[in-house]
Coordinates of C-alpha atoms in Angstrom, one line a residue:
X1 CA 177.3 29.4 45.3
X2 CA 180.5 27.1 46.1
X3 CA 182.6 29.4 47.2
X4 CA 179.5 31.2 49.6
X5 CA 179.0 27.6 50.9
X6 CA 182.6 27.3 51.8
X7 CA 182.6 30.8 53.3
X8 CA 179.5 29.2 55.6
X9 CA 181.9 26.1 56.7
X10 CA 184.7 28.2 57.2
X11 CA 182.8 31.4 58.8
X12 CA 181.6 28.4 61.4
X13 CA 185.1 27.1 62.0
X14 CA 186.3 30.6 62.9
X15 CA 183.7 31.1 65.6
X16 CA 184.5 28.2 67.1
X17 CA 188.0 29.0 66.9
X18 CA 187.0 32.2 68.8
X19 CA 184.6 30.3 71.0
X20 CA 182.1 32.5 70.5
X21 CA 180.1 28.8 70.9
X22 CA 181.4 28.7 74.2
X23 CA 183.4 25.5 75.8
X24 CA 182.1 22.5 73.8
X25 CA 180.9 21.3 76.9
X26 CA 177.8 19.7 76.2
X27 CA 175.9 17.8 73.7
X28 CA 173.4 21.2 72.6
X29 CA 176.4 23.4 72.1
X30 CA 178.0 20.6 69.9
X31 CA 175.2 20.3 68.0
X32 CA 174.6 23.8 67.1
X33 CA 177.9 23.8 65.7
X34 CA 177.3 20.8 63.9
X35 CA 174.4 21.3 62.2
X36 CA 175.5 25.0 61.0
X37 CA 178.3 23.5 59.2
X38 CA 176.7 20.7 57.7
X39 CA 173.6 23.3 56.1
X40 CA 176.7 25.0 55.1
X41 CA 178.4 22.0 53.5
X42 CA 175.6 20.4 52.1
X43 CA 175.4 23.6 49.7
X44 CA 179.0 22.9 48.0
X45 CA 178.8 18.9 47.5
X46 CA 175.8 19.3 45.2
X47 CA 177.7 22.1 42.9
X48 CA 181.0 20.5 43.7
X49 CA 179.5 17.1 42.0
X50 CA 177.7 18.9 39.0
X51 CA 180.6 21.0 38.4
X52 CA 183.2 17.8 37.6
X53 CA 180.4 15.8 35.8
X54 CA 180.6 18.8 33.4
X55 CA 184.2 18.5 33.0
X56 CA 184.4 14.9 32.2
X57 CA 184.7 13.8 28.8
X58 CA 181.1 12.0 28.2
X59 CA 182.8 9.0 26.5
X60 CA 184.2 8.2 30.6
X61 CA 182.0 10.0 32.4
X62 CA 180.1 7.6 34.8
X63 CA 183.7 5.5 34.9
X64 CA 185.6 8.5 35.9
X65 CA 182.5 10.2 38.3
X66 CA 182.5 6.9 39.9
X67 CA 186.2 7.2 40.5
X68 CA 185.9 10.6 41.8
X69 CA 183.0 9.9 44.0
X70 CA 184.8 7.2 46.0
X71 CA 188.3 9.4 45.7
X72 CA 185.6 11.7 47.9
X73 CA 184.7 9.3 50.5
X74 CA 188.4 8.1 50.8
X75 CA 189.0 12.4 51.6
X76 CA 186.4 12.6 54.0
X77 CA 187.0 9.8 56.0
X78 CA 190.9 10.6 56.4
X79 CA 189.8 13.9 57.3
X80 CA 187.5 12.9 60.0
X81 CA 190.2 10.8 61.3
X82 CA 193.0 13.4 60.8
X83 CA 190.4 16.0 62.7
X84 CA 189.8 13.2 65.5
X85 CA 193.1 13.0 66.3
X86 CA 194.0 16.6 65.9
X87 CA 191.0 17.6 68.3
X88 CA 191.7 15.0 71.0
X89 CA 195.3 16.7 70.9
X90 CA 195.0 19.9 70.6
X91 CA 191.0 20.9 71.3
X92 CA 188.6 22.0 69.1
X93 CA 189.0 25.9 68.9
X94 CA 192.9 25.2 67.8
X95 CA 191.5 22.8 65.4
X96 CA 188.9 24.8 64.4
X97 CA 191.1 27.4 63.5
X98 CA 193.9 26.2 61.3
X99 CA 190.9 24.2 59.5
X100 CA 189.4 27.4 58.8
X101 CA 192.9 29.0 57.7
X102 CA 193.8 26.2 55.7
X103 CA 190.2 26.0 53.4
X104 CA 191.3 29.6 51.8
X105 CA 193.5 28.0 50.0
X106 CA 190.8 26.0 47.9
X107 CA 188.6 28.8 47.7
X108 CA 191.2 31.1 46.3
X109 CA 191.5 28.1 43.6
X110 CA 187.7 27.8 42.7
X111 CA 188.1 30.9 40.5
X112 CA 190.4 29.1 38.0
X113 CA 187.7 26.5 37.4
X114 CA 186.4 26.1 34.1
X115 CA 184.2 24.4 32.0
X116 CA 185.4 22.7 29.5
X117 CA 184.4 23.8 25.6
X118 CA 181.8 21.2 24.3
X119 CA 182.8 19.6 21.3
X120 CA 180.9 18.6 18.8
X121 CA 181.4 14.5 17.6
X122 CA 180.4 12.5 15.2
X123 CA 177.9 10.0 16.1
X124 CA 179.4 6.2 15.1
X125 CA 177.7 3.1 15.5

């Protein structure tokens, strides 16, 4: 499902690297792009979350998913200002489409994620 998600966002950056949108002229056209790669995203944060809760050790897991989560908003808001800067410099199509060339890498790495073997401990209070 992650990877399928991530083939969404990054089938969506390649149009618009193609500008099979168009110019991104005006507000509608924008949009369209927007929302398909947000339904796209949305499908791979859910999974993305689920899939590091199970590979946290349950003795540190809310500690260390707390961690993660804000490690995620630190990402994402870099990235939209990397991305802001990029587009004002270069446009969105060129943007668009080293994004899009750039995001195999993590999905080539997906594969190699596994869960971790659940150990049974002894209860101590």
């Amino acid at each position: 499902l992650i990877a399928l998600s991530y083939s969404g966002t990054v089938a969506t950056q390649a149009l618009l690297a193609m500008g099979m949108f168009g110019p991104m002229r005006s507000v509608s056209q924008w949009l369209l792009v927007k929302v398909l790669y947000h339904f796209s995203l949305g499908f791979h944060i859910g999974p993305q979350m689920a899939i590091f809760q199970s590979l946290c050790d349950e003795n540190v897991a809310a500690t260390v998913f707390t961690v993660f989560c804000c490690l995620c908003n630190n990402a994402d808001s870099w990235a939209k200002d990397i991305h802001g800067h990029w587009i004002e410099r270069d446009g969105y199509e060129v943007t668009a489409a080293w994004d899009a060339s750039i995001v195999l890498v993590p999905i080539s790495l997906i594969w190699f994620v596994k869960p971790r073997e659940h150990v049974e401990r002894e209860h101590v209070d």
